[in-house]
GROMACS .gro file of C-alpha atoms in nm:
model
  283
    1MET     CA    1   9.114   7.950   8.003
    2GLU     CA    2   9.348   8.104   7.748
    3SER     CA    3   9.717   8.096   7.833
    4ASN     CA    4   9.866   8.311   7.558
    5LYS     CA    5   9.873   8.638   7.755
    6VAL     CA    6  10.224   8.748   7.847
    7TRP     CA    7  10.260   8.843   8.214
    8PHE     CA    8  10.519   9.076   8.370
    9VAL     CA    9  10.554   9.039   8.748
   10THR     CA   10  10.777   9.250   8.972
   11GLY     CA   11  10.913   9.139   9.309
   12ALA     CA   12  10.891   8.776   9.202
   13SER     CA   13  11.166   8.606   9.403
   14LYS     CA   14  10.948   8.553   9.711
   15GLY     CA   15  10.604   8.597   9.859
   16LEU     CA   16  10.289   8.642   9.654
   17GLY     CA   17  10.492   8.736   9.345
   18LEU     CA   18  10.678   8.406   9.346
   19THR     CA   19  10.359   8.208   9.402
   20LEU     CA   20  10.187   8.391   9.117
   21VAL     CA   21  10.475   8.326   8.877
   22LYS     CA   22  10.475   7.954   8.959
   23GLN     CA   23  10.097   7.929   8.915
   24LEU     CA   24  10.115   8.110   8.582
   25LEU     CA   25  10.391   7.885   8.452
   26ASP     CA   26  10.201   7.575   8.563
   27LYS     CA   27   9.905   7.697   8.358
   28GLY     CA   28  10.119   7.756   8.049
   29TYR     CA   29  10.140   8.135   8.052
   30PRO     CA   30  10.455   8.311   7.925
   31VAL     CA   31  10.600   8.504   8.219
   32ALA     CA   32  10.868   8.767   8.258
   33ALA     CA   33  10.953   8.826   8.622
   34THR     CA   34  11.185   9.068   8.796
   35SER     CA   35  11.388   9.087   9.113
   36ARG     CA   36  11.683   9.284   9.241
   37SER     CA   37  11.874   8.954   9.254
   38LEU     CA   38  11.869   8.751   8.933
   39ASN     CA   39  12.030   8.450   9.102
   40GLN     CA   40  11.771   8.446   9.379
   41LEU     CA   41  11.490   8.468   9.124
   42GLU     CA   42  11.629   8.187   8.908
   43GLU     CA   43  11.683   7.963   9.211
   44ALA     CA   44  11.331   8.030   9.341
   45VAL     CA   45  11.147   7.965   9.013
   46GLY     CA   46  11.370   7.718   8.831
   47VAL     CA   47  11.407   7.668   8.456
   48HIS     CA   48  11.098   7.691   8.232
   49SER     CA   49  11.073   7.742   7.857
   50ASN     CA   50  10.809   8.013   7.910
   51PHE     CA   51  11.003   8.198   8.181
   52LEU     CA   52  11.217   8.510   8.137
   53PRO     CA   53  11.395   8.609   8.461
   54LEU     CA   54  11.515   8.970   8.475
   55ALA     CA   55  11.724   9.171   8.718
   56MET     CA   56  11.558   9.509   8.765
   57ASP     CA   57  11.603   9.810   8.992
   58LEU     CA   58  11.256   9.957   9.046
   59GLN     CA   59  11.400  10.292   9.144
   60ASN     CA   60  11.599  10.325   8.821
   61GLU     CA   61  11.384  10.429   8.524
   62ALA     CA   62  11.643  10.307   8.272
   63SER     CA   63  11.651   9.964   8.438
   64VAL     CA   64  11.271   9.943   8.432
   65ALA     CA   65  11.255  10.046   8.066
   66GLU     CA   66  11.519   9.788   7.976
   67ALA     CA   67  11.320   9.510   8.147
   68ILE     CA   68  11.003   9.607   7.960
   69THR     CA   69  11.191   9.618   7.628
   70LYS     CA   70  11.352   9.278   7.690
   71THR     CA   71  11.014   9.125   7.773
   72ILE     CA   72  10.850   9.249   7.453
   73GLY     CA   73  11.155   9.151   7.249
   74HIS     CA   74  11.157   8.801   7.396
   75PHE     CA   75  10.785   8.718   7.386
   76GLY     CA   76  10.667   8.957   7.116
   77SER     CA   77  10.411   9.125   7.341
   78LEU     CA   78  10.324   9.215   7.700
   79ASP     CA   79   9.966   9.192   7.818
   80VAL     CA   80   9.936   9.175   8.198
   81VAL     CA   81  10.151   9.377   8.437
   82VAL     CA   82  10.164   9.300   8.810
   83ASN     CA   83  10.325   9.567   9.027
   84ASN     CA   84  10.392   9.342   9.323
   85ALA     CA   85  10.735   9.455   9.449
   86GLY     CA   86  10.730   9.626   9.787
   87TYR     CA   87  10.808   9.578  10.153
   88GLY     CA   88  10.651   9.635  10.493
   89LEU     CA   89  10.761   9.903  10.735
   90ALA     CA   90  10.671   9.905  11.103
   91GLY     CA   91  10.709  10.198  11.341
   92SER     CA   92  10.511  10.495  11.463
   93LEU     CA   93  10.507  10.814  11.260
   94GLU     CA   94  10.720  10.986  11.522
   95GLU     CA   95  10.980  10.708  11.531
   96LEU     CA   96  11.043  10.667  11.160
   97THR     CA   97  11.297  10.901  11.005
   98ASP     CA   98  11.236  11.098  10.689
   99ALA     CA   99  11.477  10.866  10.506
  100GLU     CA  100  11.296  10.551  10.626
  101ALA     CA  101  10.956  10.688  10.523
  102ARG     CA  102  11.074  10.812  10.184
  103GLN     CA  103  11.242  10.482  10.102
  104ASN     CA  104  10.915  10.298  10.163
  105PHE     CA  105  10.739  10.538   9.926
  106ASP     CA  106  11.020  10.509   9.670
  107VAL     CA  107  10.973  10.132   9.643
  108ASN     CA  108  10.602  10.082   9.715
  109VAL     CA  109  10.472  10.383   9.521
  110PHE     CA  110  10.724  10.537   9.285
  111GLY     CA  111  10.860  10.199   9.177
  112SER     CA  112  10.517  10.101   9.048
  113LEU     CA  113  10.476  10.438   8.878
  114ASN     CA  114  10.808  10.382   8.699
  115VAL     CA  115  10.673  10.054   8.560
  116ILE     CA  116  10.341  10.210   8.459
  117ARG     CA  117  10.507  10.497   8.272
  118SER     CA  118  10.736  10.257   8.090
  119VAL     CA  119  10.474  10.002   7.986
  120MET     CA  120  10.187  10.233   7.894
  121PRO     CA  121  10.315  10.335   7.546
  122HIS     CA  122  10.319   9.966   7.449
  123LEU     CA  123   9.976   9.893   7.597
  124ARG     CA  124   9.822  10.200   7.433
  125LYS     CA  125   9.967  10.100   7.097
  126GLN     CA  126   9.825   9.747   7.110
  127GLY     CA  127   9.491   9.868   7.243
  128PHE     CA  128   9.452   9.626   7.533
  129GLY     CA  129   9.618   9.510   7.852
  130HIS     CA  130   9.568   9.487   8.227
  131ILE     CA  131   9.767   9.643   8.510
  132PHE     CA  132   9.741   9.494   8.860
  133ASN     CA  133   9.877   9.706   9.144
  134ILE     CA  134   9.922   9.509   9.466
  135ALA     CA  135   9.816   9.720   9.763
  136SER     CA  136   9.688   9.580  10.094
  137ILE     CA  137   9.382   9.594  10.311
  138GLY     CA  138   9.610   9.839  10.495
  139GLY     CA  139   9.568  10.063  10.193
  140PHE     CA  140   9.193  10.083  10.252
  141THR     CA  141   9.182  10.106  10.629
  142GLY     CA  142   9.465  10.251  10.832
  143GLY     CA  143   9.372  10.147  11.184
  144PHE     CA  144   9.696   9.957  11.247
  145PRO     CA  145   9.916  10.126  11.511
  146GLY     CA  146  10.277  10.121  11.396
  147PHE     CA  147  10.202  10.078  11.026
  148GLY     CA  148  10.113  10.436  10.933
  149ILE     CA  149  10.377  10.491  10.666
  150TYR     CA  150  10.323  10.149  10.509
  151CYS     CA  151   9.948  10.211  10.506
  152ALA     CA  152  10.009  10.552  10.350
  153THR     CA  153  10.204  10.394  10.064
  154LYS     CA  154   9.925  10.148  10.001
  155PHE     CA  155   9.657  10.418  10.024
  156ALA     CA  156   9.856  10.592   9.751
  157VAL     CA  157   9.844  10.275   9.540
  158HIS     CA  158   9.465  10.270   9.581
  159GLY     CA  159   9.436  10.631   9.477
  160PHE     CA  160   9.653  10.625   9.170
  161THR     CA  161   9.504  10.294   9.052
  162GLU     CA  162   9.153  10.441   9.060
  163SER     CA  163   9.277  10.738   8.855
  164LEU     CA  164   9.473  10.509   8.624
  165ALA     CA  165   9.164  10.297   8.557
  166ALA     CA  166   8.974  10.609   8.450
  167GLU     CA  167   9.263  10.739   8.238
  168ILE     CA  168   9.327  10.421   8.041
  169LYS     CA  169   8.974  10.285   7.999
  170GLY     CA  170   8.938  10.462   7.665
  171PHE     CA  171   9.246  10.280   7.535
  172GLY     CA  172   9.095   9.940   7.609
  173ILE     CA  173   9.325   9.883   7.908
  174LYS     CA  174   9.213   9.774   8.255
  175ALA     CA  175   9.355   9.853   8.597
  176THR     CA  176   9.288   9.667   8.922
  177VAL     CA  177   9.409   9.743   9.273
  178VAL     CA  178   9.450   9.423   9.475
  179SER     CA  179   9.397   9.442   9.852
  180PRO     CA  180   9.502   9.121  10.024
  181GLY     CA  181   9.440   9.050  10.387
  182TYR     CA  182   9.683   8.826  10.577
  183PHE     CA  183   9.833   8.560  10.351
  184ARG     CA  184  10.090   8.302  10.457
  185THR     CA  185  10.398   8.442  10.283
  186ASN     CA  186  10.726   8.575  10.419
  187PHE     CA  187  10.592   8.932  10.425
  188LEU     CA  188  10.626   8.955  10.804
  189ALA     CA  189  10.970   8.791  10.812
  190ALA     CA  190  11.278   8.994  10.897
  191ASP     CA  191  11.391   9.022  10.533
  192SER     CA  192  11.057   9.173  10.426
  193LEU     CA  193  10.945   9.383  10.724
  194SER     CA  194  11.165   9.676  10.823
  195THR     CA  195  11.156   9.817  11.176
  196PRO     CA  196  11.258  10.160  11.311
  197GLN     CA  197  11.623  10.239  11.365
  198ASN     CA  198  11.529  10.454  11.665
  199GLU     CA  199  11.248  10.306  11.870
  200ILE     CA  200  11.075  10.527  12.132
  201ALA     CA  201  10.994  10.343  12.453
  202ALA     CA  202  10.671  10.536  12.510
  203TYR     CA  203  10.502  10.362  12.217
  204ALA     CA  204  10.405  10.046  12.406
  205GLU     CA  205  10.101   9.975  12.187
  206VAL     CA  206  10.307  10.008  11.868
  207ARG     CA  207  10.566   9.762  12.005
  208ALA     CA  208  10.288   9.519  12.101
  209VAL     CA  209  10.131   9.533  11.753
  210GLN     CA  210  10.473   9.499  11.591
  211ALA     CA  211  10.560   9.198  11.809
  212ALA     CA  212  10.223   9.035  11.739
  213HIS     CA  213  10.281   9.063  11.364
  214GLN     CA  214  10.635   8.929  11.385
  215ASN     CA  215  10.573   8.649  11.635
  216GLN     CA  216  10.206   8.544  11.653
  217ILE     CA  217  10.063   8.636  11.311
  218ASN     CA  218  10.370   8.544  11.104
  219GLY     CA  219  10.332   8.184  10.990
  220ASN     CA  220   9.969   8.167  11.101
  221GLN     CA  221   9.807   8.387  10.838
  222PRO     CA  222   9.474   8.242  10.718
  223GLY     CA  223   9.521   8.316  10.348
  224ASP     CA  224   9.659   8.064  10.097
  225PRO     CA  225   9.883   8.252   9.848
  226LYS     CA  226   9.813   7.992   9.576
  227LYS     CA  227   9.443   8.073   9.596
  228ALA     CA  228   9.521   8.445   9.587
  229ALA     CA  229   9.728   8.394   9.273
  230ASN     CA  230   9.449   8.192   9.109
  231ALA     CA  231   9.197   8.463   9.194
  232MET     CA  232   9.414   8.720   9.015
  233ILE     CA  233   9.446   8.495   8.710
  234THR     CA  234   9.068   8.454   8.702
  235VAL     CA  235   9.022   8.832   8.715
  236ALA     CA  236   9.280   8.882   8.437
  237GLU     CA  237   9.074   8.655   8.212
  238ALA     CA  238   8.739   8.814   8.302
  239GLU     CA  239   8.567   9.036   8.049
  240ASN     CA  240   8.450   9.280   8.317
  241ALA     CA  241   8.737   9.295   8.564
  242PRO     CA  242   8.691   9.496   8.885
  243VAL     CA  243   8.890   9.806   8.971
  244HIS     CA  244   8.899   9.684   9.334
  245LEU     CA  245   8.985   9.325   9.423
  246PHE     CA  246   8.984   9.235   9.792
  247LEU     CA  247   9.136   8.898   9.881
  248GLY     CA  248   9.055   8.707  10.198
  249GLN     CA  249   8.761   8.703  10.437
  250ASP     CA  250   8.964   8.916  10.677
  251ALA     CA  251   9.010   9.180  10.406
  252TYR     CA  252   8.636   9.178  10.339
  253ASP     CA  253   8.554   9.210  10.711
  254LEU     CA  254   8.793   9.502  10.757
  255ALA     CA  255   8.670   9.675  10.440
  256TYR     CA  256   8.309   9.658  10.555
  257GLN     CA  257   8.410   9.785  10.900
  258LYS     CA  258   8.583  10.083  10.739
  259MET     CA  259   8.287  10.162  10.514
  260GLY     CA  260   8.055  10.137  10.813
  261ALA     CA  261   8.271  10.375  11.016
  262VAL     CA  262   8.286  10.627  10.733
  263THR     CA  263   7.910  10.608  10.683
  264LYS     CA  264   7.857  10.665  11.055
  265ASP     CA  265   8.082  10.972  11.054
  266LEU     CA  266   7.912  11.107  10.741
  267GLU     CA  267   7.566  11.081  10.892
  268SER     CA  268   7.663  11.190  11.243
  269TRP     CA  269   7.822  11.512  11.119
  270ARG     CA  270   7.603  11.582  10.818
  271SER     CA  271   7.452  11.892  10.981
  272VAL     CA  272   7.798  12.042  11.024
  273GLY     CA  273   7.969  11.913  10.712
  274THR     CA  274   7.701  12.029  10.468
  275THR     CA  275   7.676  12.389  10.593
  276THR     CA  276   7.983  12.515  10.412
  277ALA     CA  277   7.838  12.656  10.087
  278PHE     CA  278   7.798  13.026  10.021
  279ALA     CA  279   7.458  13.152  10.129
  280LYS     CA  280   7.212  13.194   9.845
  281GLU     CA  281   7.123  13.553   9.769
  282MET     CA  282   6.762  13.652   9.797
  283ALA     CA  283   6.591  13.734   9.466
   0.00000   0.00000   0.00000
């Protein structure tokens, strides 16, 4: 496996991003990684000759552009981009305020778009590259009470990655949307999962799902983040990389359930759904 590709990973001070950075460095890859807190990032990763830690504000286009420029200036190129930064948000659609919902979109969606806009001129010029956008199985199936806004942000990541893949294919650049299931990171911890400021008592099922994620699922996730990171590295080195990468048996099971449900609805309502064209005029 070649190790000369330069990687750029956002949200790298914890979770899957941190694990990926460590795996890449262990394999000899040059890595630039970003976090809101430079000190936290440096403490989490440590000192490596191939490592460039960067403080970056995803919501500030100038800050994003500066991080991209520093990476290329330091390593001479930038080949693989991983839009990993993001956070979870629990709460029913009625409970969450406009500000809470928009903030989740600002980080999970528009932050990644800021990176894509900034890095694309470089990737187009060199004629190759790979962009990984980290979504979630919750971006493919939304049947999680209390996670509607979070799922919506990750559905958006799915959508724009599919379009991105079509837009940049002609430039020799690849795009992959990554949909992990439950992996044993700190994603469900208090510093990564936001909860509603104004909870509504009537939403008993939402509270139960929220509590299950925070108390029972957290720390017991079946997925090994090291294996997820290695899977992404394998895909980055593959000649024919997929647009969709699902990670974890649970993600596969949920994806097949969703596709089965959609197929059932399509076939059950075909007689209604396909009767919407203008009537053909008689010759």
